[in-house]
């Protein structure tokens, strides 16, 4: 008998549920093939095929004309019922994809959730060396270009900077020490320039630029390009900034 045959039925059931949820989570981030979903969920092709067939029968998944798995009516209803950003996801996804196609760098759309910056949509670079930023990724709003742009173009009043009460200093991922005064001054500069920049701040191996996307006077979020430090020469940064500025302006119309 195999090891799995000794496993209690209850544990096998829990394992199957976890695997099915992992498949649903991967599908919710965009259409995927059977092979891609199996790889992301860490299961064999036969297991993925069996679970996906069950999820299709329950209307949690469908297959498009290319045979890729996409959210079905039941999953879509759940996603939209619990997603406060459902109204801007299409805009965010299209803006990120268009800029990714222009630069072949990973592009993400961030919103603010409390004291965190949260990626709600992203388009990944096809380069061998790239910065990966999946939807759902979050971090302190006071670290990184995206977070600081959210502060700068949102509300930069005292108490809304995302730092714990009484905090006067904080560290970046590279170990650099920043102060509350530094953060305020940088946010003022970001508002003046219309764009945020960070290098080795939220992650030590990358730099990023971020620009706001508005509807009228309302800040929807920020569009950010995240790039490995291996591509950080000054002229390339200028090129990325120019493309980002155009893309954010187009998305704001």
Backbone as a ProteinNet text record, in pm:
[ID]
protein_1_A
[PRIMARY]
XXXXXXXXXXXXXXXXXXXXXXXXXXXXXXXXXXXXXXXXXXXXXXXXXXXXXXXXXXXXXXXXXXXXXXXXXXXXXXXXXXXXXXXXXXXXXXXXXXXXXXXXXXXXXXXXXXXXXXXXXXXXXXXXXXXXXXXXXXXXXXXXXXXXXXXXXXXXXXXXXXXXXXXXXXXXXXXXXXXXXXXXXXXXXXXXXXXXXXXXXXXXXXXXXXXXXXXXXXXXXXXXXXXXXXXXXXXXXXXXXXXXXXXXXXXXX
[TERTIARY]
83.5	0	87.1	41.2	117.8	96.7	181	170.6	37.3	-13.5	-139.9	-256.7	-245.9	-354.3	-365.8	-255.1	-258.9	-312.1	-318.5	-362.6	-512.1	-555.1	-697.8	-778.4	-902.1	-987.3	-1008.5	-1018.5	-1039.3	-922.4	-799.7	-680.9	-673	-712	-712.4	-812.1	-926.8	-1026.7	-976.7	-909.5	-853.3	-749.3	-665.3	-561	-624.4	-732	-798.2	-859.6	-918.7	-978	-871.3	-757.8	-648.3	-598.6	-584.1	-536.7	-637.4	-765.6	-869.1	-868.4	-850.5	-845.5	-722.8	-610.4	-490	-513.9	-585.2	-617.1	-708.3	-808.7	-898.8	-824.3	-734.6	-657.8	-573.9	-510.5	-428.9	-514.7	-632.1	-720.7	-775.4	-796.6	-851.9	-757.6	-627.8	-529.8	-516.9	-599.1	-593	-606.3	-642	-661.8	-532.3	-544.9	-428.3	-457.7	-352.3	-366	-358.9	-394.7	-386.9	-246.4	-147.3	-8.4	34	-2.9	32	-33.2	-160.4	-230.4	-172.6	-139.7	-80	52.1	132.4	261.1	244.4	150.8	131	72.8	-11.4	-72.4	17	123.8	215.6	156.3	74.3	12.8	43.3	19.5	41.7	-65.2	-36.6	-133.3	-263	-251.5	-371.3	-457.9	-393.7	-468.7	-535	-458.5	-513.5	-631.4	-618.9	-725.7	-852.3	-836.7	-953.2	-1021.8	-942	-1000.1	-1062.8	-997.3	-1050.6	-1182.8	-1193.3	-1319.2	-1432.3	-1401.6	-1502.4	-1542	-1444.1	-1471.8	-1553.1	-1530.9	-1611.1	-1755.7	-1774.2	-1909.9	-1988	-1916.7	-1981.6	-1989.1	-1950	-1955.7	-1859.5	-1756.2	-1654.1	-1551.4	-1537.9	-1444.9	-1513.3	-1458.7	-1498.3	-1372.3	-1387.9	-1274.7	-1311	-1213.9	-1238.9	-1215.3	-1220.3	-1205.9	-1069.4	-968.5	-832.7	-810.3	-912.8	-898.5	-841	-816.2	-761.8	-873.7	-836.6	-934.8	-950.8	-1074.8	-1109.2	-1216.5	-1233.5	-1336.6	-1475.8	-1552.2	-1690	-1784.5	-1914.8	-2012.6	-2004.1	-1986.4	-1983.2	-1860.3	-1742	-1620	-1625.3	-1677	-1688.1	-1776.8	-1887.9	-1977.9	-1908.8	-1831.2	-1758.1	-1652.5	-1579.9	-1472.8	-1528.9	-1636.2	-1689.6	-1761.4	-1819.3	-1888.7	-1792.2	-1666.2	-1569	-1458.9	-1470.6	-1362.3	-1402	-1346.4	-1381.3	-1321.8	-1227	-1163	-1209.9	-1320.6	-1367.7	-1394.4	-1435.2	-1469.2	-1351.2	-1230.9	-1113.6	-1018.7	-1052	-959.1	-935.3	-1039.1	-1022.2	-927	-949.1	-860.3	-716.8	-702.5	-569.6	-499.1	-572.2	-513.3	-470.8	-556.2	-523.6	-404.8	-399.5	-287.5	-157	-159.7	-38.4	8.5	-85.1	-49	8.6	-52.9	-5.8	136.7	162.8	296.5	398.1	357.6	447.4	487.2	389.6	418.7	515.8	508.5	598.5	740.3	755.2	886.7	944.9	859.4	898.1	958.5	899.1	930.7	800.6	812.3	693.4	626.9	496	418	305.3	280.9	177.2	93	-29.1	-119.9	-146	-114.2	-125.6	-234.9	-300.1	-395.7	-355.4	-416.3	-386.6	-495.9	-453.4	-544.8	-492.9	-551.4	-502.4	-363.1	-267.9	-129.5	-42	-106	-33.4	-59.4	35.4	13.1	-13.7	-114	-155	-160.3	-96.3	-103.4	-234.6	-316.7	-443.3	-438.7	-346.9	-328.8	-182.8	-132.5	6.5	21.8	126.2	163.2	312.7	350.6	489.6	576.2	697.6	796.1	828.6	864.8	906.3	1057.6	1129	1274.4	1315.1	1432.8	1482.2	1505.7	1566	1586.1	1480.1	1391	1279.2	1236	1164.1	1102.9	959.7	923.9	788.8	704.6	582.9	492.1	350.8	307.3	177.8	65.6	-55.3	-170.6	-183.1	-209.4	-215	-90.2	20.6	143.3	119	165.5	145.3	267.5	279.5	390.6	358.5	442.6	418.3	408.9	312.3	290.1	404.7	482.4	589.9	718.7	719.7	837.8	807.2	895.6	880.5	812.2	837.3	782.6	630.7	569.3	423.3	359.7	411.1	354.4	368.4	486.6	509.4	426.9	404.1	318	173.6	129.6	-4.9	-20	84	80.5	79.1	171.7	190.1	66.1	-0.8	-116.1	-248.5	-240.8	-360	-371.4	-338.3	-346.5	-220.8	-130.8	-1.8	-1	-119.7	-125	-68.1	-29.3	26.3	-72.1	-20.3	-104.3	-152	-122.4	-166.6	-47.2	68.8	189.7	215.4	133.6	147.4	245.3	309	405.2	334	380	319.9	329.7	231.1	234.3	364	419.7	543.7	669.9	657	775	839.2	967.7	1041.4	1141.3	1178.6	1274.8	1227.5	1270.8	1241.3	1352.8	1362.3	1466.7	1408	1484.2	1448.9	1506	1473.1	1523.4	1675.4	1736.6	1883.1	1949	1868.3	1922.5	1939.5	1910.1	1922.1	1817.5	1857.8	1768.1	1704.3	1570.4	1497.5	1422.7	1393.3	1319.3	1183.1	1095.7	964.6	977.4	1073.7	1096.6	1141.1	1226.8	1270.2	1150.2	1060.3	944	853.6	830.6	746.6	807.8	939.2	1006.9	1002.2	1019.7	1017.2	877.4	774	638	606.6	658.6	640.1	708.6	827.5	900.9	828.8	770.6	695.6	576.3	505.1	391.6	437.9	552.9	605.9	646.3	708.3	757	650.7	546.1	439.6	469.1	572.8	614.7	704.2	694	779.9	888.2	999.8	1110.6	1162.8	1206	1274.1	1377.2	1485.9	1589.3	1633.3	1623.2	1659.2	1587.1	1460.8	1387.8	1288.2	1192.4	1099.3	1154.7	1238.5	1316	1457.7	1554.9	1694.2	1744.1	1676.2	1727.5	1661.7	1577.6	1506.5	1487.7	1451.5	1411.7	1275.3	1208.4	1074.1	1040.8	950.5	892	740.7	667.9	522.5	458.3	347.7	275.7	127.1	58.5	-82.6	-176.7	-288.7	-397.3	-521.8	-580.7	-695.7	-820.6	-935.3	-1061.6	-1113.4	-1100.7	-1130.5	-1029.5	-1079.2	-990.8	-968.8	-1024.2	-1016.3	-896.6	-808.5	-695.4	-744.3	-732.3	-772.3	-663.6	-537.6	-423.8	-301.3	-196.4	-74.3	-27.7	24.2	83.1	233.7	290.8	432.5	506.6	628.3	719	826.8	844.6	943.2	1050.3	1177.1	1286.9	1403.8	1469.4	1587.3	1699.3	1782.1	1892.8	1994.7	1992.1	2085.1	2058.1	1938.2	1905.5	1871.5	1974	1948.9	2035.6	2084.3	2163.7	2072	2129.7	2052.8	1965.3	2017.6	1940.4	1819.2	1835.6	1723.5	1614.2	1653.7	1555.4	1474.7	1541.7	1472.6	1372.8	1413.8	1325.7	1201.3	1220.3	1107.8	1015.4	1072.3	991.1	904.5	960.1	884.3	767.3	792.7	686.4	578.1	619	523	437.6	498.9	424.1	313.8	347.4	248.1	135.8	173.2	74	-21	31.9	-52.8	-147.7	-97.1	-182.4	-294.8	-262	-363.3	-469.2	-426.6	-520.3	-609.2	-562	-637.6	-744.3	-743.7	-843.1	-979.9
-119.6	0	124.7	229.8	353.8	432.2	534.4	619	690.9	734	806.2	718.5	585.5	495.9	482.1	508.3	505.9	636.8	741.1	871.1	868	915.8	916.3	990.4	946.1	1006.7	1154.7	1194.1	1335.2	1420.4	1370.4	1445.1	1452.5	1343.4	1347.1	1450.3	1459.1	1557	1699.7	1726.7	1859.9	1892.5	1794.3	1815.6	1852.3	1784	1811.9	1951.3	1991.7	2125.1	2232	2214.6	2311.4	2321	2206	2206.5	2275.8	2250.1	2315	2465.8	2509	2652.7	2716.6	2644.8	2697.2	2713.4	2620	2629.9	2749	2768.2	2881.7	3013.5	3018.7	3140.9	3175.4	3075.2	3100	3145.9	3087.5	3125.1	3265.4	3306.3	3439.5	3549.7	3517.4	3617.6	3624.2	3547.8	3551.6	3412.8	3404.6	3275	3195.5	3064.2	2976.8	2842.7	2778	2644.4	2542.4	2419.7	2311.3	2298	2301.1	2286.5	2400	2523.8	2638.5	2629.1	2591.1	2580.7	2469.7	2357.6	2247.2	2290.5	2364.3	2411.1	2509.5	2602.7	2703.7	2643.4	2541.2	2478.1	2369.4	2331.2	2229.2	2090.2	2057.7	1924.9	1863.6	1732.6	1664.4	1704.5	1678.7	1711.7	1632.9	1506.6	1425	1476.4	1517.2	1571.2	1703.6	1790.6	1919.6	1899.4	1804.7	1779.4	1733	1645.2	1594.3	1706.2	1786.5	1893.8	2002.2	2035.2	2138.1	2093.9	1964.3	1912.7	1928	1902	1918	2064.3	2152.8	2295.7	2348.5	2293.6	2331.5	2286	2165.4	2113.2	2200.2	2257.3	2341.9	2488	2519	2654.6	2753.2	2699.8	2789.7	2824.3	2741.1	2765.6	2738.7	2803.9	2777.6	2768.5	2726.6	2728.8	2818.4	2903.7	2994.5	2922.9	2997.8	2937.3	2874.7	2925.3	2869.6	2751.7	2716.7	2604.7	2641.7	2772.6	2814.5	2829.2	2804.8	2812.6	2957.1	2998.3	3133.1	3121.8	3226.3	3221.2	3198.6	3108.7	3083.8	3173.4	3158.9	3247.5	3247.5	3130.3	3123.1	3193.3	3169	3233	3383.4	3423.7	3566.6	3637.6	3574.7	3634.8	3652.4	3552.3	3561.6	3670.7	3678.8	3777.8	3919.1	3944.2	4079.6	4116.8	4017	4044.9	4088.9	4043.2	4072.9	4168.3	4223.6	4303.7	4450.9	4530.7	4672.7	4748.1	4685.3	4752	4696	4623.2	4561	4664.6	4785.1	4887.3	4942.5	4927.1	4983	4874.9	4748.3	4642.2	4638.6	4657.2	4653.2	4763.9	4884.3	4995.4	4964.8	4914.3	4884.8	4777.6	4672.8	4563.4	4609.5	4688.1	4735.7	4830.9	4919.6	5013.9	4940.1	4841.7	4765.6	4684.2	4621.4	4537.3	4620.7	4735.4	4820.6	4870.5	4913.9	4965.1	4852.1	4735	4618.9	4585.4	4589.4	4558.1	4659.1	4784	4886.8	4871.3	4842.4	4839.9	4699.8	4597.5	4461.8	4459.9	4537.4	4534.3	4506	4451.9	4423.6	4554	4560	4679	4635.9	4714.7	4681.1	4803.7	4778.6	4885.3	4867.4	4972	4964.7	5056.7	5011	5093.5	5091.4	5181.1	5184.9	5111.7	5027.5	4957.9	4979.1	5073.2	5106.4	5164.8	5102	5147.5	5065.5	4992.8	4910.9	4958.8	4929.9	4941.5	4800.3	4783.6	4651.3	4649.8	4550.8	4533.3	4463.3	4525.1	4461.4	4403.3	4451.9	4396.2	4411.5	4319.2	4331.4	4263.3	4301.6	4240.2	4213.7	4087.5	4048.7	4057.6	4103.3	4109.2	3968.2	3959.6	3832.1	3814.7	3912	3902.7	3791.6	3734.1	3627.6	3679.9	3799	3863	3970.1	3952.3	4044.7	4047.3	4151.9	4163.4	4112.7	4017.7	3961.5	4034.2	4070.5	4139.6	4086.3	3993.7	3930.6	4012.5	4007	4066.2	4009.4	4097.4	4055.6	4090	4117.7	4156.3	4287.1	4292.9	4413.9	4442.1	4567.2	4607.9	4741.7	4787.7	4917.1	5029.7	5118.5	5223.9	5324.4	5332.6	5430.8	5381.3	5258.3	5205.7	5182.6	5227.4	5202.4	5315.6	5320.5	5427.5	5428.3	5310	5303.5	5355.7	5311	5355	5504.4	5556.8	5699.8	5784.7	5733.5	5806.1	5805.4	5695.1	5689	5790.1	5803.6	5902.9	6044.1	6067.7	6203.1	6256.1	6170.4	6217.4	6187.9	6125.7	6103.2	6210	6172.8	6267.1	6252.2	6348.3	6337.8	6406	6428.4	6491.7	6399.5	6457.7	6379.9	6270.7	6152.9	6041.4	5957.4	6000.9	5924.5	5875.2	5872.8	5830.2	5680.8	5612.3	5467.6	5420.4	5512.3	5474.2	5456.1	5362.8	5346.1	5476.4	5505.5	5628.3	5640	5760.8	5784.7	5746.8	5694.5	5654.4	5775.9	5794.2	5904.3	5854	5724.2	5665.2	5526.9	5487.3	5352.8	5312.2	5181.8	5129.9	5078.6	5095.9	5036.9	4895.6	4820.6	4684.2	4679.6	4785.7	4789.4	4827.1	4860.8	4896.9	5045.4	5126	5271.6	5323.1	5417.3	5474.6	5601.2	5607.6	5725.7	5783.8	5912.5	5979.3	6024.1	6057.9	6109.2	6236.3	6320.3	6443.8	6411.3	6308.8	6266.3	6226	6147.6	6098.3	6213	6307.4	6422.4	6503.4	6525.5	6602.8	6530.3	6397.6	6323.2	6323.1	6311.9	6315.1	6450.4	6557.2	6689.8	6697.2	6638.8	6637.9	6552.6	6441.1	6354.3	6429.6	6504.4	6582.9	6686.7	6746	6847.5	6786.6	6669.4	6604.9	6521.7	6485.3	6405.2	6257.8	6213.3	6074.1	6038.9	5914.3	5866.7	5773.1	5768.2	5678.6	5613.9	5489.9	5424.3	5326.5	5310.1	5214.6	5137.4	5004.3	4916.7	4959.1	4989.3	5038.9	4937.2	4896.4	4793	4653.5	4642.1	4519.1	4562.3	4486.9	4527.5	4509.2	4423.4	4390	4468.1	4568.7	4635.5	4784	4855	4994.9	5008.9	5117.8	5135.1	5282.4	5309.9	5442.5	5424.9	5524.2	5513.9	5649.1	5649.5	5772.9	5753.2	5861.1	5849.5	5837.7	5769.4	5760.5	5817.2	5916.9	5987.5	5967.7	5985.9	6010.1	6141.3	6248.5	6380.8	6414	6445.9	6475.7	6355.4	6241.2	6121.8	6035.8	6004.6	5916.7	5772.4	5705.8	5565.5	5472.6	5509.8	5427.2	5476.7	5396.5	5435.9	5322.4	5360.6	5267.8	5266.8	5148.1	5138.4	5042.1	5079.7	4992.1	4946.2	4815.4	4760.9	4686.2	4722	4679.8	4627.4	4519	4471.2	4574.9	4576.7	4671.3	4649.2	4533.4	4507.9	4598.5	4659.1	4754.8	4888	4957.3	5080.3	5198	5194.6	5309.5	5430.7	5548.3	5672	5694.2	5667.9	5692.3	5599.5	5475.6	5381.3	5423.8	5472	5521.6	5635.7	5726.3	5838.7	5786.6	5684.8	5625.9	5565.3	5491	5428.1	5534.4	5637.6	5745.4	5812.7	5837	5903.4	5816.1	5685.6	5594.2	5584.2	5579.8	5573.5	5698.9	5813	5939.7	5940.2	5893.6	5889.3	5790.6	5674.6	5571	5613.8	5676.1	5721.3	5832.5	5919.9	6027.6	5969.3	5870.2	5806.9	5736.7	5668.4	5597.1	5692.6	5814.8	5912.7	5982.9	5964.3	6032.2	5967.1
0	0	0	-64	-67.9	59.8	79.6	197.7	201.9	84.5	80.9	123.6	99.1	136.1	287.5	359.4	504.6	562.6	480.8	527.3	555.5	670.9	703	597	575.9	472.6	497.8	624.5	656.6	610.4	632.3	588.8	437	368.7	222.1	171.3	241	201.7	217.9	330.6	355.1	249.6	215.9	114.8	-19.4	-56.5	-183.7	-185.2	-72.5	-64.1	-79.9	-12.4	-21.8	-165.8	-231.4	-369.9	-461.7	-439.4	-521.7	-500.7	-375.3	-347.3	-412.7	-412.3	-478.3	-628.2	-688.1	-830.6	-857.8	-772	-787.9	-772.4	-673.7	-650.9	-772.4	-832.3	-951.2	-1068.6	-1083.8	-1193.9	-1177.3	-1052.7	-1026.5	-1070	-1089.5	-1131.8	-1283.3	-1355.7	-1501.4	-1559.8	-1688.6	-1753.1	-1752.7	-1732.4	-1722.3	-1791.4	-1841.1	-1897.2	-1784.6	-1817.4	-1719.4	-1663.7	-1751.1	-1707.5	-1615.6	-1650.5	-1566.9	-1429.3	-1426.6	-1299.7	-1212.3	-1273.3	-1197.2	-1135.6	-1212.7	-1161.7	-1047.9	-1061.1	-957.5	-830.8	-844.4	-727.4	-668.5	-741.3	-691.2	-691.6	-793.3	-801.8	-937.8	-948.7	-1075.8	-1176.6	-1303.4	-1408.1	-1390.3	-1349.3	-1332.7	-1217.7	-1107.2	-993.4	-1031	-1099.2	-1141.1	-1235.3	-1329.8	-1425.6	-1354.7	-1255.8	-1181.5	-1102.6	-1032.3	-951.3	-1038.2	-1148.8	-1238.2	-1300.6	-1332	-1387.4	-1286.2	-1158.8	-1052.8	-1036.9	-1040.3	-1026.1	-1144.3	-1262.5	-1379.1	-1362.2	-1313	-1292.3	-1194	-1095.9	-995	-1038.7	-1163.6	-1219.9	-1154.2	-1086.7	-1032.1	-1139.8	-1240.8	-1350.5	-1483.5	-1588.6	-1725.2	-1809.4	-1935.1	-2029.1	-2146.4	-2185.2	-2297.1	-2429.2	-2538.9	-2671.6	-2692.3	-2619.8	-2632.8	-2538.2	-2460.8	-2369.1	-2234.1	-2211.5	-2083.1	-1980.2	-1855.3	-1747.6	-1700.5	-1685.3	-1640.8	-1532.4	-1450.9	-1347.5	-1405.7	-1343	-1382.5	-1304.8	-1326.1	-1261	-1109.1	-1048.7	-902.9	-845.5	-905.9	-857.3	-881	-996.5	-1027.6	-926.5	-889.8	-792	-657.3	-617.2	-490.5	-495.2	-606.4	-618.7	-610.9	-684.6	-687.7	-558.7	-491.2	-365.3	-256	-264.8	-159.2	-204	-324.2	-381.3	-389.1	-299.1	-298.3	-416	-486.8	-600.4	-735.1	-734.9	-859	-968.3	-928.1	-1026.4	-1103.6	-1052.7	-1122.1	-1172.5	-1151.4	-1191.3	-1342.3	-1420.9	-1566.8	-1611	-1561.8	-1595.1	-1550	-1427.8	-1373.2	-1454.8	-1491.3	-1568.4	-1706.6	-1772.4	-1907.6	-1905.1	-1806.3	-1796.6	-1770.6	-1680.7	-1648.5	-1768.4	-1837.4	-1952.5	-2066.2	-2093.8	-2202.3	-2176.8	-2053.1	-2022.1	-2017.8	-1969.3	-1973.1	-2116.3	-2206.7	-2346.5	-2407.5	-2363.2	-2415.3	-2362.2	-2234	-2169.7	-2150.3	-2151.9	-2113.4	-1973.3	-1884.4	-1741.4	-1665.7	-1548.4	-1468.2	-1425.3	-1445.4	-1410	-1317	-1214	-1116.7	-1084.2	-1041.7	-999.4	-850.7	-772.4	-626.7	-575	-469.6	-396.3	-249.4	-172.9	-29.9	48.1	141.2	231.1	372.7	443.7	577.5	568.5	634.8	632.6	538.4	446	349.2	207.2	119.9	-24.4	-74.4	-159.2	-205.2	-356.9	-417.1	-562.6	-595.9	-682.3	-720.2	-861.6	-945.8	-1080	-1118.5	-1199.6	-1246.1	-1380.7	-1451.8	-1579.1	-1573.1	-1581.4	-1556.2	-1681	-1662.9	-1770.7	-1820.7	-1948.8	-2006.1	-2000.8	-1946	-1938.1	-1841.8	-1866.6	-1779.9	-1638.6	-1628.3	-1497.5	-1483.1	-1387.7	-1371.4	-1225.8	-1191	-1058.7	-1070.5	-987.8	-989.4	-885.3	-922.7	-830.4	-854.8	-772	-791.6	-728.1	-785.1	-718.1	-576.6	-482.5	-343.1	-265.1	-336.9	-266.8	-192.1	-68.1	10.8	96	138.6	222.5	286.2	378.1	444.1	341.6	359.7	262.3	259.6	367.5	372.8	307	254.6	186.3	38.5	-48.4	-190.6	-265	-394.9	-478.5	-478.1	-490	-496.8	-368.6	-254.1	-127.3	-106.3	-133.3	-113.1	-209.4	-331.4	-424.3	-374.9	-315.3	-258.5	-145.4	-63	44.5	-14.1	-107.3	-160.7	-230.2	-306.6	-383.8	-314.6	-196.9	-117.5	-11.9	110.4	221.8	304.2	297.1	364.7	500.7	557.5	688.3	794.9	908.3	1018.6	1060.8	1083.9	1124.3	1007.9	885.3	768.8	687.2	747.8	678.4	692.5	769.3	780.1	884.4	955.3	1058.7	1192.8	1275.5	1407.3	1487.3	1571.9	1652.9	1731.8	1732.3	1807	1732.7	1608.6	1531.3	1465.7	1491.2	1428.8	1325.1	1333.4	1241.6	1198.1	1077.7	1028.7	933.7	905.7	818.2	687.4	579.6	451.1	446.9	339.5	326.6	315.9	266.3	255.6	387.4	488.5	619	640	538.2	551.9	650.6	733.9	833.8	777.7	782.3	737.4	855.8	848.2	955.5	904.4	997.2	961.5	878.3	914.2	837.5	695.4	679.9	546.6	461.4	521.9	448.7	406.2	494.3	460.1	345.7	353.5	250	115.9	118.9	-6.3	-67.7	15	-37.3	-101.5	-43	-102.3	-238	-249	-375.7	-479.7	-435.8	-527.4	-585.3	-501.2	-550.7	-652.9	-627.3	-718.2	-851.6	-848.1	-970	-1040.2	-966.2	-1025.3	-1030.4	-958.2	-966.9	-849.3	-801.9	-694.2	-745.7	-674.3	-709.2	-580.8	-591.8	-480.1	-534.4	-461.4	-498.6	-376.1	-383.3	-270.6	-141.3	-154.9	-38.2	15.2	-68.4	-23.9	-52.2	-154.9	-179.9	-214.4	-167.5	-183.4	-326.1	-404.6	-537.7	-650.9	-619.4	-727.6	-701	-807.5	-797.1	-862.9	-835.7	-890.3	-906.9	-999	-1014.4	-1014.9	-963.9	-954.9	-979.5	-1052.1	-1083.5	-1056.2	-1016.7	-978.4	-1097.6	-1073.1	-1170.9	-1103.8	-1166.9	-1109.5	-1195.2	-1131.6	-1200.8	-1144.5	-1222.1	-1169.6	-1061.3	-941.8	-829.3	-739.1	-777.2	-692.2	-732.4	-635.5	-660.5	-662.9	-778.3	-789.3	-736.9	-760.1	-721.3	-793.3	-793.1	-863.3	-953.3	-1066.9	-1162.6	-1137.9	-1121.3	-1085.6	-1177.4	-1213.4	-1287.6	-1189.9	-1177.7	-1083.4	-1162	-1137.3	-1223.4	-1139.2	-1181.7	-1108.9	-1111.5	-1007.9	-1000.7	-1112.3	-1176	-1287.2	-1406.2	-1410.1	-1516.3	-1450.1	-1405.1	-1328.7	-1370.8	-1495.7	-1539.6	-1555.3	-1543.3	-1536.2	-1658.5	-1777.5	-1898.6	-1905.8	-1861.2	-1865.1	-1766.9	-1651.7	-1554.7	-1614.9	-1685.4	-1750.7	-1854.4	-1931.1	-2032.8	-1969.1	-1860.2	-1790.5	-1731.6	-1672.9	-1615.1	-1720.2	-1837.7	-1944.2	-1989.7	-2005.8	-2047.8	-1940.4	-1814.3	-1704.5	-1699	-1717.1	-1712.3	-1818.5	-1939.1	-2046.9	-2013.6	-1961.5	-1932.1	-1820.7	-1716.7	-1605.2	-1651.2	-1737	-1788.8	-1875.9	-1957.7	-2042.7	-1958.8	-1852.3	-1766	-1687.8	-1667.6	-1589.8	-1671.8	-1802.2	-1885.7	-1872.5
[MASK]
+++++++++++++++++++++++++++++++++++++++++++++++++++++++++++++++++++++++++++++++++++++++++++++++++++++++++++++++++++++++++++++++++++++++++++++++++++++++++++++++++++++++++++++++++++++++++++++++++++++++++++++++++++++++++++++++++++++++++++++++++++++++++++++

